[in-house]
GROMACS .gro file of C-alpha atoms in nm:
model
  317
    1UNK     CA    1  10.359  17.030   8.937
    2UNK     CA    2  10.431  16.796   9.229
    3UNK     CA    3  10.156  16.616   9.418
    4UNK     CA    4  10.205  16.822   9.736
    5UNK     CA    5  10.148  17.150   9.547
    6UNK     CA    6   9.845  17.000   9.371
    7UNK     CA    7   9.690  16.912   9.707
    8UNK     CA    8   9.745  17.269   9.833
    9UNK     CA    9   9.574  17.416   9.527
   10UNK     CA   10   9.273  17.193   9.597
   11UNK     CA   11   9.260  17.312   9.960
   12UNK     CA   12   8.899  17.433   9.967
   13UNK     CA   13   8.754  17.131   9.789
   14UNK     CA   14   8.986  16.863   9.918
   15UNK     CA   15   8.704  16.643  10.043
   16UNK     CA   16   8.603  16.593   9.679
   17UNK     CA   17   8.942  16.452   9.582
   18UNK     CA   18   8.928  16.075   9.545
   19UNK     CA   19   9.167  15.842   9.718
   20UNK     CA   20   9.445  15.691   9.514
   21UNK     CA   21   9.360  15.416   9.453
   22UNK     CA   22   8.992  15.490   9.509
   23UNK     CA   23   8.774  15.264   9.720
   24UNK     CA   24   8.587  15.155   9.406
   25UNK     CA   25   8.916  15.046   9.251
   26UNK     CA   26   9.020  14.866   9.570
   27UNK     CA   27   8.692  14.675   9.593
   28UNK     CA   28   8.715  14.575   9.226
   29UNK     CA   29   9.073  14.449   9.267
   30UNK     CA   30   8.998  14.253   9.585
   31UNK     CA   31   8.686  14.096   9.433
   32UNK     CA   32   8.866  13.994   9.115
   33UNK     CA   33   9.169  13.853   9.298
   34UNK     CA   34   9.160  13.480   9.361
   35UNK     CA   35   9.313  13.454   9.707
   36UNK     CA   36   9.429  13.088   9.721
   37UNK     CA   37   9.359  13.026  10.089
   38UNK     CA   38   9.060  13.132  10.298
   39UNK     CA   39   9.231  12.993  10.604
   40UNK     CA   40   9.438  13.308  10.651
   41UNK     CA   41   9.144  13.544  10.581
   42UNK     CA   42   9.386  13.774  10.397
   43UNK     CA   43   9.117  13.931  10.181
   44UNK     CA   44   8.908  14.040  10.481
   45UNK     CA   45   9.210  14.179  10.665
   46UNK     CA   46   9.333  14.382  10.368
   47UNK     CA   47   8.980  14.507  10.299
   48UNK     CA   48   8.959  14.630  10.659
   49UNK     CA   49   9.296  14.804  10.619
   50UNK     CA   50   9.179  14.989  10.307
   51UNK     CA   51   8.850  15.092  10.471
   52UNK     CA   52   9.028  15.244  10.770
   53UNK     CA   53   9.280  15.428  10.553
   54UNK     CA   54   8.989  15.573  10.350
   55UNK     CA   55   8.823  15.689  10.672
   56UNK     CA   56   9.152  15.843  10.787
   57UNK     CA   57   9.183  16.031  10.457
   58UNK     CA   58   8.831  16.168  10.496
   59UNK     CA   59   8.910  16.282  10.850
   60UNK     CA   60   9.221  16.461  10.717
   61UNK     CA   61   8.996  16.657  10.480
   62UNK     CA   62   8.791  16.772  10.781
   63UNK     CA   63   9.111  16.892  10.949
   64UNK     CA   64   9.202  17.091  10.637
   65UNK     CA   65   8.858  17.259  10.637
   66UNK     CA   66   8.909  17.357  11.000
   67UNK     CA   67   9.256  17.494  10.921
   68UNK     CA   68   9.110  17.696  10.634
   69UNK     CA   69   8.850  17.848  10.870
   70UNK     CA   70   9.117  17.929  11.132
   71UNK     CA   71   9.334  18.102  10.873
   72UNK     CA   72   9.035  18.305  10.753
   73UNK     CA   73   8.938  18.405  11.109
   74UNK     CA   74   9.289  18.505  11.205
   75UNK     CA   75   9.335  18.698  10.882
   76UNK     CA   76   9.040  18.913  10.991
   77UNK     CA   77   9.176  18.949  11.346
   78UNK     CA   78   9.514  19.053  11.208
   79UNK     CA   79   9.354  19.327  10.999
   80UNK     CA   80   9.166  19.461  11.302
   81UNK     CA   81   9.477  19.455  11.522
   82UNK     CA   82   9.677  19.639  11.254
   83UNK     CA   83   9.406  19.908  11.242
   84UNK     CA   84   9.429  19.964  11.619
   85UNK     CA   85   9.775  20.119  11.579
   86UNK     CA   86   9.619  20.395  11.367
   87UNK     CA   87   9.332  20.477  11.606
   88UNK     CA   88   9.305  20.854  11.669
   89UNK     CA   89   9.035  20.846  11.937
   90UNK     CA   90   8.849  20.625  12.183
   91UNK     CA   91   8.545  20.588  11.961
   92UNK     CA   92   8.748  20.427  11.685
   93UNK     CA   93   8.915  20.199  11.935
   94UNK     CA   94   8.577  20.096  12.078
   95UNK     CA   95   8.446  20.023  11.729
   96UNK     CA   96   8.743  19.797  11.652
   97UNK     CA   97   8.684  19.611  11.977
   98UNK     CA   98   8.327  19.548  11.870
   99UNK     CA   99   8.459  19.420  11.537
  100UNK     CA  100   8.651  19.154  11.727
  101UNK     CA  101   8.325  19.038  11.885
  102UNK     CA  102   8.238  18.862  11.560
  103UNK     CA  103   8.554  18.654  11.609
  104UNK     CA  104   8.476  18.536  11.960
  105UNK     CA  105   8.114  18.446  11.890
  106UNK     CA  106   8.222  18.193  11.626
  107UNK     CA  107   8.278  17.837  11.737
  108UNK     CA  108   8.635  17.720  11.767
  109UNK     CA  109   8.701  17.551  11.426
  110UNK     CA  110   8.890  17.272  11.599
  111UNK     CA  111   8.605  17.194  11.838
  112UNK     CA  112   8.451  16.959  11.581
  113UNK     CA  113   8.774  16.759  11.569
  114UNK     CA  114   8.704  16.586  11.895
  115UNK     CA  115   8.975  16.400  12.078
  116UNK     CA  116   8.768  16.082  12.068
  117UNK     CA  117   8.776  16.093  11.687
  118UNK     CA  118   9.155  16.084  11.690
  119UNK     CA  119   9.145  15.817  11.960
  120UNK     CA  120   8.900  15.607  11.759
  121UNK     CA  121   9.112  15.619  11.442
  122UNK     CA  122   9.427  15.547  11.642
  123UNK     CA  123   9.254  15.253  11.810
  124UNK     CA  124   9.135  15.119  11.474
  125UNK     CA  125   9.483  15.149  11.325
  126UNK     CA  126   9.638  14.987  11.633
  127UNK     CA  127   9.390  14.699  11.610
  128UNK     CA  128   9.463  14.642  11.240
  129UNK     CA  129   9.837  14.671  11.304
  130UNK     CA  130   9.821  14.400  11.573
  131UNK     CA  131   9.619  14.173  11.344
  132UNK     CA  132   9.865  14.229  11.058
  133UNK     CA  133  10.163  14.152  11.282
  134UNK     CA  134   9.992  13.845  11.428
  135UNK     CA  135   9.902  13.715  11.083
  136UNK     CA  136  10.253  13.782  10.954
  137UNK     CA  137  10.405  13.584  11.246
  138UNK     CA  138  10.164  13.300  11.175
  139UNK     CA  139  10.260  13.297  10.807
  140UNK     CA  140  10.632  13.307  10.898
  141UNK     CA  141  10.589  13.008  11.132
  142UNK     CA  142  10.406  12.815  10.858
  143UNK     CA  143  10.679  12.890  10.604
  144UNK     CA  144  10.943  12.773  10.853
  145UNK     CA  145  10.746  12.453  10.912
  146UNK     CA  146  10.705  12.385  10.540
  147UNK     CA  147  11.078  12.439  10.480
  148UNK     CA  148  11.149  12.188  10.755
  149UNK     CA  149  10.902  11.940  10.601
  150UNK     CA  150  11.053  11.993  10.256
  151UNK     CA  151  11.400  11.925  10.390
  152UNK     CA  152  11.284  11.614  10.572
  153UNK     CA  153  11.082  11.488  10.276
  154UNK     CA  154  11.383  11.534  10.051
  155UNK     CA  155  11.584  11.301  10.273
  156UNK     CA  156  11.292  11.053  10.275
  157UNK     CA  157  11.264  11.059   9.896
  158UNK     CA  158  11.636  10.991   9.861
  159UNK     CA  159  11.612  10.705  10.108
  160UNK     CA  160  11.306  10.562   9.933
  161UNK     CA  161  11.481  10.577   9.598
  162UNK     CA  162  11.777  10.399   9.751
  163UNK     CA  163  11.553  10.119   9.877
  164UNK     CA  164  11.397  10.081   9.534
  165UNK     CA  165  11.743  10.052   9.380
  166UNK     CA  166  11.843   9.786   9.631
  167UNK     CA  167  11.521   9.593   9.567
  168UNK     CA  168  11.575   9.610   9.193
  169UNK     CA  169  11.928   9.476   9.227
  170UNK     CA  170  11.810   9.191   9.445
  171UNK     CA  171  11.551   9.098   9.185
  172UNK     CA  172  11.813   9.124   8.915
  173UNK     CA  173  12.023   8.857   9.078
  174UNK     CA  174  11.732   8.614   9.064
  175UNK     CA  175  11.620   8.672   8.709
  176UNK     CA  176  11.802   8.757   8.388
  177UNK     CA  177  11.491   8.931   8.255
  178UNK     CA  178  11.481   9.156   8.556
  179UNK     CA  179  11.842   9.258   8.499
  180UNK     CA  180  11.759   9.351   8.140
  181UNK     CA  181  11.434   9.535   8.215
  182UNK     CA  182  11.544   9.675   8.553
  183UNK     CA  183  11.684  10.013   8.437
  184UNK     CA  184  11.372  10.097   8.236
  185UNK     CA  185  11.139   9.990   8.516
  186UNK     CA  186  11.350  10.178   8.769
  187UNK     CA  187  11.349  10.499   8.566
  188UNK     CA  188  10.974  10.478   8.508
  189UNK     CA  189  10.907  10.417   8.874
  190UNK     CA  190  11.135  10.670   9.042
  191UNK     CA  191  11.064  10.982   8.835
  192UNK     CA  192  10.682  10.988   8.884
  193UNK     CA  193  10.729  10.898   9.251
  194UNK     CA  194  10.964  11.188   9.315
  195UNK     CA  195  10.756  11.430   9.108
  196UNK     CA  196  10.437  11.344   9.295
  197UNK     CA  197  10.597  11.393   9.633
  198UNK     CA  198  10.758  11.728   9.546
  199UNK     CA  199  10.439  11.860   9.386
  200UNK     CA  200  10.223  11.806   9.692
  201UNK     CA  201  10.044  12.139   9.758
  202UNK     CA  202  10.133  12.132  10.128
  203UNK     CA  203  10.503  12.140  10.045
  204UNK     CA  204  10.473  12.472   9.861
  205UNK     CA  205  10.484  12.809  10.033
  206UNK     CA  206  10.486  13.052   9.739
  207UNK     CA  207  10.146  13.191   9.836
  208UNK     CA  208  10.250  13.224  10.200
  209UNK     CA  209  10.566  13.411  10.108
  210UNK     CA  210  10.368  13.653   9.890
  211UNK     CA  211  10.104  13.695  10.160
  212UNK     CA  212  10.380  13.777  10.407
  213UNK     CA  213  10.509  14.052  10.176
  214UNK     CA  214  10.159  14.206  10.148
  215UNK     CA  215  10.112  14.193  10.525
  216UNK     CA  216  10.453  14.352  10.579
  217UNK     CA  217  10.380  14.646  10.347
  218UNK     CA  218  10.037  14.703  10.503
  219UNK     CA  219  10.182  14.684  10.856
  220UNK     CA  220  10.453  14.940  10.781
  221UNK     CA  221  10.198  15.182  10.631
  222UNK     CA  222   9.965  15.133  10.927
  223UNK     CA  223  10.241  15.201  11.179
  224UNK     CA  224  10.348  15.526  11.007
  225UNK     CA  225   9.989  15.653  10.982
  226UNK     CA  226   9.923  15.568  11.345
  227UNK     CA  227  10.221  15.783  11.446
  228UNK     CA  228  10.107  16.063  11.212
  229UNK     CA  229   9.761  16.078  11.368
  230UNK     CA  230   9.909  16.082  11.715
  231UNK     CA  231  10.119  16.386  11.618
  232UNK     CA  232   9.823  16.562  11.455
  233UNK     CA  233   9.611  16.500  11.763
  234UNK     CA  234   9.863  16.684  11.981
  235UNK     CA  235   9.892  16.974  11.734
  236UNK     CA  236   9.514  17.016  11.708
  237UNK     CA  237   9.477  17.009  12.089
  238UNK     CA  238   9.746  17.275  12.124
  239UNK     CA  239   9.590  17.504  11.863
  240UNK     CA  240   9.240  17.453  12.004
  241UNK     CA  241   9.357  17.572  12.347
  242UNK     CA  242   9.543  17.868  12.194
  243UNK     CA  243   9.231  17.985  12.008
  244UNK     CA  244   9.020  17.961  12.323
  245UNK     CA  245   9.284  18.159  12.513
  246UNK     CA  246   9.287  18.435  12.251
  247UNK     CA  247   8.908  18.455  12.257
  248UNK     CA  248   8.916  18.487  12.635
  249UNK     CA  249   9.163  18.778  12.604
  250UNK     CA  250   8.937  18.960  12.358
  251UNK     CA  251   8.634  18.897  12.575
  252UNK     CA  252   8.825  19.046  12.869
  253UNK     CA  253   8.889  19.363  12.666
  254UNK     CA  254   8.520  19.387  12.578
  255UNK     CA  255   8.418  19.341  12.940
  256UNK     CA  256   8.666  19.593  13.087
  257UNK     CA  257   8.626  19.865  12.821
  258UNK     CA  258   8.937  20.041  12.953
  259UNK     CA  259   9.131  20.184  12.663
  260UNK     CA  260   9.478  20.163  12.816
  261UNK     CA  261   9.435  19.815  12.960
  262UNK     CA  262   9.263  19.683  12.648
  263UNK     CA  263   9.528  19.833  12.425
  264UNK     CA  264   9.806  19.651  12.612
  265UNK     CA  265   9.613  19.325  12.598
  266UNK     CA  266   9.556  19.359  12.226
  267UNK     CA  267   9.923  19.437  12.167
  268UNK     CA  268  10.010  19.110  12.335
  269UNK     CA  269   9.745  18.937  12.128
  270UNK     CA  270   9.901  19.078  11.813
  271UNK     CA  271  10.239  18.935  11.912
  272UNK     CA  272  10.088  18.595  11.989
  273UNK     CA  273   9.896  18.604  11.659
  274UNK     CA  274  10.225  18.618  11.471
  275UNK     CA  275  10.354  18.317  11.662
  276UNK     CA  276  10.024  18.135  11.610
  277UNK     CA  277  10.072  18.111  11.235
  278UNK     CA  278  10.368  17.876  11.255
  279UNK     CA  279  10.196  17.584  11.437
  280UNK     CA  280   9.893  17.622  11.207
  281UNK     CA  281  10.119  17.591  10.903
  282UNK     CA  282  10.299  17.300  11.071
  283UNK     CA  283   9.968  17.118  11.120
  284UNK     CA  284   9.862  17.192  10.761
  285UNK     CA  285  10.186  17.053  10.622
  286UNK     CA  286  10.159  16.746  10.843
  287UNK     CA  287   9.805  16.676  10.717
  288UNK     CA  288   9.915  16.702  10.353
  289UNK     CA  289  10.205  16.466  10.416
  290UNK     CA  290   9.972  16.226  10.595
  291UNK     CA  291   9.739  16.223  10.296
  292UNK     CA  292  10.028  16.150  10.064
  293UNK     CA  293  10.142  15.871  10.296
  294UNK     CA  294   9.792  15.719  10.294
  295UNK     CA  295   9.782  15.713   9.913
  296UNK     CA  296  10.138  15.584   9.885
  297UNK     CA  297  10.073  15.302  10.133
  298UNK     CA  298   9.752  15.199   9.957
  299UNK     CA  299   9.930  15.195   9.620
  300UNK     CA  300  10.215  14.981   9.756
  301UNK     CA  301   9.977  14.720   9.899
  302UNK     CA  302   9.785  14.702   9.569
  303UNK     CA  303  10.116  14.668   9.385
  304UNK     CA  304  10.209  14.372   9.608
  305UNK     CA  305   9.871  14.209   9.543
  306UNK     CA  306   9.909  14.251   9.168
  307UNK     CA  307  10.266  14.119   9.176
  308UNK     CA  308  10.168  13.823   9.391
  309UNK     CA  309   9.882  13.696   9.177
  310UNK     CA  310   9.993  13.781   8.826
  311UNK     CA  311  10.168  13.443   8.839
  312UNK     CA  312   9.915  13.191   8.967
  313UNK     CA  313  10.170  12.914   9.004
  314UNK     CA  314  10.270  12.884   9.371
  315UNK     CA  315  10.644  12.837   9.390
  316UNK     CA  316  10.810  12.611   9.641
  317UNK     CA  317  11.000  12.737   9.943
   0.00000   0.00000   0.00000
């Protein structure tokens, strides 16, 4: 059974499904990970990313509950509209109209999914995305600088070694002992000197390169989710307006109480009800895919963190 089908089977209780990885797991991993540099505040930034993605997942579960209520309401409306075709008299028709009253008195299920909620999540994702991009550019500049320093320092080391060789030869011309002991002294002097210079922490950018990979994965996931929520916001707004329109049509039938007029209106409503199912299913599918994207993005970032710090030795650029 694939993950998409599993999520559909858990439709009614989706809010109880834990994130993958769960927030508890994320917190444990971040707390146990020894981020080498506090200067880049990578831990705080990634923690913020995971918190927002968890909030987005929870909001998706609210959308699914609203979709479930809409499907239930419209299933009832569809049954009533189908019964209208078999009405034999005005009394039966009037009774079915009254049945539809229970539909219009209910709140629009999408009314709770306020536009500002979508805007807030989009704003939060946009803010995190900008911070991730900014941090990634900063890391890239630092790596470039370190590579330049490494290249320059390599030239300096070579030059320094050359000077030591020249000095040793000069000394050798003045003393026989120096010419005998020179090679040993030279070897002992040059190797530690070169090793010390190349092992300076500043000249290594292994951590920065790994941090850049984590930031890149998180930024890509954030961008995709931001686009997903923008699409869902438009779909929800469209469906919300359609439901309000259909309720207004039913209310008009109840107010007019003219069999012929009401019958024509309800026939049109029946046609629109058929077309209404498709965008509802489209929104539902989009929410499921968004949830899968959230989990996949979280898992990829955690994978990068684990890969980055399983080897504590920071490699050179």
